[in-house]
PDB file of C-alpha atoms in Angstrom:
ATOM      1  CA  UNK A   1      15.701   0.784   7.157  1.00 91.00           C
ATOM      2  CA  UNK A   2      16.497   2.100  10.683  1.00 96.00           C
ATOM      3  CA  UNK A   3      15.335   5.582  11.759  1.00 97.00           C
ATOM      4  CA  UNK A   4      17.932   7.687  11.021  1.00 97.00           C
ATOM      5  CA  UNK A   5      17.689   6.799   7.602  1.00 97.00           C
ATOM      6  CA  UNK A   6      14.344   7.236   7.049  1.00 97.00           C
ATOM      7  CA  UNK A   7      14.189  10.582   8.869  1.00 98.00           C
ATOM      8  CA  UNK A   8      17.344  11.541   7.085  1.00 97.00           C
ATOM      9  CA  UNK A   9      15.216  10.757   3.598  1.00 97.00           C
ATOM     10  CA  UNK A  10      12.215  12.554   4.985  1.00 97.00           C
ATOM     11  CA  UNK A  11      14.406  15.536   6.303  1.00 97.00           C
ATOM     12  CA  UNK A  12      16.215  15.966   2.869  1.00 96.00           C
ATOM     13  CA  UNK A  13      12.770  15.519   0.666  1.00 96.00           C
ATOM     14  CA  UNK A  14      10.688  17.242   3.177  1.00 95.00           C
ATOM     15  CA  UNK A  15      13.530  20.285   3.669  1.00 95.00           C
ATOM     16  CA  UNK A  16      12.657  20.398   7.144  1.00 96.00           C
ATOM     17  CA  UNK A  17      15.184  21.644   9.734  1.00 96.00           C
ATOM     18  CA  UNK A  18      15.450  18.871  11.743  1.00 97.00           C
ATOM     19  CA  UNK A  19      15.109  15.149  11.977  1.00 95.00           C
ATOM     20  CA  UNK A  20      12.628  16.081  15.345  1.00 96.00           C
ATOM     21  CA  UNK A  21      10.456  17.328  12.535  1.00 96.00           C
ATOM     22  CA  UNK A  22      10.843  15.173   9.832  1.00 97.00           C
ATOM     23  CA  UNK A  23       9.665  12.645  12.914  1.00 97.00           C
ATOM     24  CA  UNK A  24       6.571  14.966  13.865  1.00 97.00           C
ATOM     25  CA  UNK A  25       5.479  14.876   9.837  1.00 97.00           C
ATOM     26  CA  UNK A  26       6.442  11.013   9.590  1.00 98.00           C
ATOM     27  CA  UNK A  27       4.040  10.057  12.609  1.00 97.00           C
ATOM     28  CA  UNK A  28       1.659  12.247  10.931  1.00 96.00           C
ATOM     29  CA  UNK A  29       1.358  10.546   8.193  1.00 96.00           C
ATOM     30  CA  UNK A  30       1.225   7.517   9.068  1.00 96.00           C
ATOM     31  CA  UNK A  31      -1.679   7.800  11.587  1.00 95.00           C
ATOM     32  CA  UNK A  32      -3.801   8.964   8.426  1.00 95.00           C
ATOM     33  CA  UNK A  33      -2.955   6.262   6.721  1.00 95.00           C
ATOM     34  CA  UNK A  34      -3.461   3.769   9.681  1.00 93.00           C
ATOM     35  CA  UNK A  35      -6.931   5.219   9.677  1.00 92.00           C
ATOM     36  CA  UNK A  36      -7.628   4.861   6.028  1.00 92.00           C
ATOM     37  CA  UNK A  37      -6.034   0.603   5.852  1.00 92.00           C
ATOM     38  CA  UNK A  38      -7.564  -2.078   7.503  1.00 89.00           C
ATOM     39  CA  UNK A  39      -5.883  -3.273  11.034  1.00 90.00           C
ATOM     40  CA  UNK A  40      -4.067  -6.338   9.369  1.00 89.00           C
ATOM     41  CA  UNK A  41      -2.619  -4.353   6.953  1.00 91.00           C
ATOM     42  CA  UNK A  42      -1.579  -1.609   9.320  1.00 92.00           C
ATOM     43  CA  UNK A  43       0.054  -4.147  11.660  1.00 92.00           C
ATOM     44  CA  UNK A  44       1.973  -5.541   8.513  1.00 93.00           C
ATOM     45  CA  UNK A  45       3.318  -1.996   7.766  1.00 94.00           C
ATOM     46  CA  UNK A  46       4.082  -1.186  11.228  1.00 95.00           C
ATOM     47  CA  UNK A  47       6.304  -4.446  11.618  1.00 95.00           C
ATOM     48  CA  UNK A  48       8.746  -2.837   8.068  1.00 95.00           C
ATOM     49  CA  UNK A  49       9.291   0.267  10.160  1.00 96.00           C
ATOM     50  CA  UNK A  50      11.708   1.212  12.619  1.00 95.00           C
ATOM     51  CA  UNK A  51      10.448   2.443  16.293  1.00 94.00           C
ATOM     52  CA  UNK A  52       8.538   4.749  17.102  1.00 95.00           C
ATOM     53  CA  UNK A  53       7.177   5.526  13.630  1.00 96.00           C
ATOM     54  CA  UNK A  54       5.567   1.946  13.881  1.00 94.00           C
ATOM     55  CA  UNK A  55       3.429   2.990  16.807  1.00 94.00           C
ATOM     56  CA  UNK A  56       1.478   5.363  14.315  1.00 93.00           C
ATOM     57  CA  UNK A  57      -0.098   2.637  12.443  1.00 93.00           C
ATOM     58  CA  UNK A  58      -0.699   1.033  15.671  1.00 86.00           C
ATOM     59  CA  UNK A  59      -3.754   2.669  17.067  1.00 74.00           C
ATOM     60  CA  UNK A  60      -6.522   1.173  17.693  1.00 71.00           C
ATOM     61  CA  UNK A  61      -9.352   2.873  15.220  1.00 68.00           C
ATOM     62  CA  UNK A  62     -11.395  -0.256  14.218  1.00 72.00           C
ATOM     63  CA  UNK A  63     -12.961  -0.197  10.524  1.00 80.00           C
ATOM     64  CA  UNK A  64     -11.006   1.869   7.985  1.00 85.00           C
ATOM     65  CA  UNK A  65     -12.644   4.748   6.819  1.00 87.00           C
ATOM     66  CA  UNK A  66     -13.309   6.024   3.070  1.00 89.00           C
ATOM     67  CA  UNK A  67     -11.775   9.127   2.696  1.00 91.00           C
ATOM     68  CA  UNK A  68     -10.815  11.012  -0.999  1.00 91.00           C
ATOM     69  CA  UNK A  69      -7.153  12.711  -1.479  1.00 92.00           C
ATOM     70  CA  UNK A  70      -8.880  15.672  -0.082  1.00 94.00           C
ATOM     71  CA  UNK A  71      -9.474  14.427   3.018  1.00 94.00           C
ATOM     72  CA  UNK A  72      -6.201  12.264   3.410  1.00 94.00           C
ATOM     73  CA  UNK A  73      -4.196  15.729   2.997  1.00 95.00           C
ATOM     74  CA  UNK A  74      -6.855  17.759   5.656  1.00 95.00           C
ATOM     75  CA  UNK A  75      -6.232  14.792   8.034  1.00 95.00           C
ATOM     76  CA  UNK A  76      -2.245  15.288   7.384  1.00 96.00           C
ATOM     77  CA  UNK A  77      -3.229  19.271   7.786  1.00 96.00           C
ATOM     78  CA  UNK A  78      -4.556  18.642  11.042  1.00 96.00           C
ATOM     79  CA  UNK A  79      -2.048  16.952  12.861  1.00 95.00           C
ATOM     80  CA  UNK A  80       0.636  18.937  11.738  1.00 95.00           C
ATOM     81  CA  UNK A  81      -0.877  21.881  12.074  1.00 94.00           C
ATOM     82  CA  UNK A  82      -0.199  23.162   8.305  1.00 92.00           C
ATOM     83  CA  UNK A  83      -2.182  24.146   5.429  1.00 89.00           C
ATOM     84  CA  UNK A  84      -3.536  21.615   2.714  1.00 82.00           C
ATOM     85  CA  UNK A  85      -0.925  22.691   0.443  1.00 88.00           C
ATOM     86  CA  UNK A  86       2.144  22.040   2.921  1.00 94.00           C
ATOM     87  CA  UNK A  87       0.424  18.607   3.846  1.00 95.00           C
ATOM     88  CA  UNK A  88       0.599  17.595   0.291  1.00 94.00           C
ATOM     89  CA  UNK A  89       4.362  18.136   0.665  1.00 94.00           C
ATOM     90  CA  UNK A  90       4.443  16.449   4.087  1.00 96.00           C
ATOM     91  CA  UNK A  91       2.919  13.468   2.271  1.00 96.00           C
ATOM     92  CA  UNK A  92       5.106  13.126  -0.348  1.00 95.00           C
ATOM     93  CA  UNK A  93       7.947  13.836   1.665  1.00 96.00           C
ATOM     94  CA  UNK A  94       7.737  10.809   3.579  1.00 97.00           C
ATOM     95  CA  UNK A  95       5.543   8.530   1.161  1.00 96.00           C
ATOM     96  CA  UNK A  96       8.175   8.237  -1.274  1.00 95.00           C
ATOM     97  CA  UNK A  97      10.605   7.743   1.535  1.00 96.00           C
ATOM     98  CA  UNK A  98       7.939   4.655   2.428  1.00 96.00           C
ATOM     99  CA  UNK A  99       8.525   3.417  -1.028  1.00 94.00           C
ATOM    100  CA  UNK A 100      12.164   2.996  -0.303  1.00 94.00           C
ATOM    101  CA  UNK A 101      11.838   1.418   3.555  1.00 95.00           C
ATOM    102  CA  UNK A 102       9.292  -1.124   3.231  1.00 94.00           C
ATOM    103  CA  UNK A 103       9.034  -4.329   0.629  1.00 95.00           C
ATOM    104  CA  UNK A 104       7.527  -3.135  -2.991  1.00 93.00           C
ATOM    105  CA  UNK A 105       4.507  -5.780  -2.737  1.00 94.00           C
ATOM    106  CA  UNK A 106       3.449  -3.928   0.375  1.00 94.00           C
ATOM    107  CA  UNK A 107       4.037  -0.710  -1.463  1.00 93.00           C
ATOM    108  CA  UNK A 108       0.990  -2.175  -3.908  1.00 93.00           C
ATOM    109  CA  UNK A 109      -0.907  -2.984  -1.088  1.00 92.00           C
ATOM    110  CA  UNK A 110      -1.042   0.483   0.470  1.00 92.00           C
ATOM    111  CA  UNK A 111      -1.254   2.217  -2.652  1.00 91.00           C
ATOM    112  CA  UNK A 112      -4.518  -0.272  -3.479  1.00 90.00           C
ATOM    113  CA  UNK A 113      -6.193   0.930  -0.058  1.00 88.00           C
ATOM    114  CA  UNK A 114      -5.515   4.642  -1.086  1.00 88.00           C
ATOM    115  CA  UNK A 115      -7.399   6.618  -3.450  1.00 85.00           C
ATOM    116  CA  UNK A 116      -6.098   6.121  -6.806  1.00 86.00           C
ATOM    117  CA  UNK A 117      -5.369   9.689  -6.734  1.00 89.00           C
ATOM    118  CA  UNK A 118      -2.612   9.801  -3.789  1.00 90.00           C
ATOM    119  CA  UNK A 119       0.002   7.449  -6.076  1.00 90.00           C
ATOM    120  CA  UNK A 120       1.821  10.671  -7.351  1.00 92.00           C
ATOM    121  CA  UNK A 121       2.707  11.324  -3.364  1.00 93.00           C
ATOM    122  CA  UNK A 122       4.742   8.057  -3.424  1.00 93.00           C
ATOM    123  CA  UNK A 123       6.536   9.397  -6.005  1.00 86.00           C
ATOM    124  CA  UNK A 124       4.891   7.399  -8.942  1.00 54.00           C
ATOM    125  CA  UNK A 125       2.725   9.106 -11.552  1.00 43.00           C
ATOM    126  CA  UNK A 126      -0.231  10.943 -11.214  1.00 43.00           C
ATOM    127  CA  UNK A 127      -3.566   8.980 -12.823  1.00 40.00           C
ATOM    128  CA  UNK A 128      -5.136  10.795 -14.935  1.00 34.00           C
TER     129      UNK A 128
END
């Protein structure tokens, strides 16, 4: 998917006002979730996305931490400088538009590195 698109998807689902801030919120979340996956599998996900949302998930953080839904959507709060509630809609924003621009088995992959609780955000259904 090239940039446009995704930011276009993000944009729409996230009802920001621009694709500069659908970007901001993208890059975001993606350097939460490059902190919560493994380097391998960050490096994997980086190389399905389009420049320069790829250079989120290419940080250098060493181990993945453990971190809770809580804490993913703090982490999103943080960066973008929004409450926990807003992050949650930051996340899904551009999770479910990560469903759509990378392969499903590496869909499975991130979702199995995620708390179990954070599948709803990529549009799926919430565990119970």
């Amino acid at each position: 998917m090239r940039l446009d698109e995704f930011l276009t998807l993000v944009r729409d689902r996230g009802e920001y006002h621009s694709e500069e801030e659908a970007e901001q919120v993208s890059t975001a979340v993606l350097w939460v979730i490059a902190s919560r996956i493994d380097p391998e599998e960050a490096a994997g996900l980086a190389a399905d996305l389009p420049a320069p949302l790829n250079d989120a998930l290419r940080l250098e953080r060493g181990r993945p931490e453990s971190f809770g839904r809580e804490e993913f959507l703090r982490r999103v709060a943080q960066q973008t400088g929004a409450r926990p509630r807003t992050a949650e809609w930051d996340a899904g924003a551009v999770l479910s538009t990560l469903t759509e621009a990378v392969p499903g088995e590496r869909v499975d992959r991130l979702l199995a590195h995620l708390p179990a609780d954070c599948a709803d955000l990529f549009g799926g259904p919430a565990p119970y």
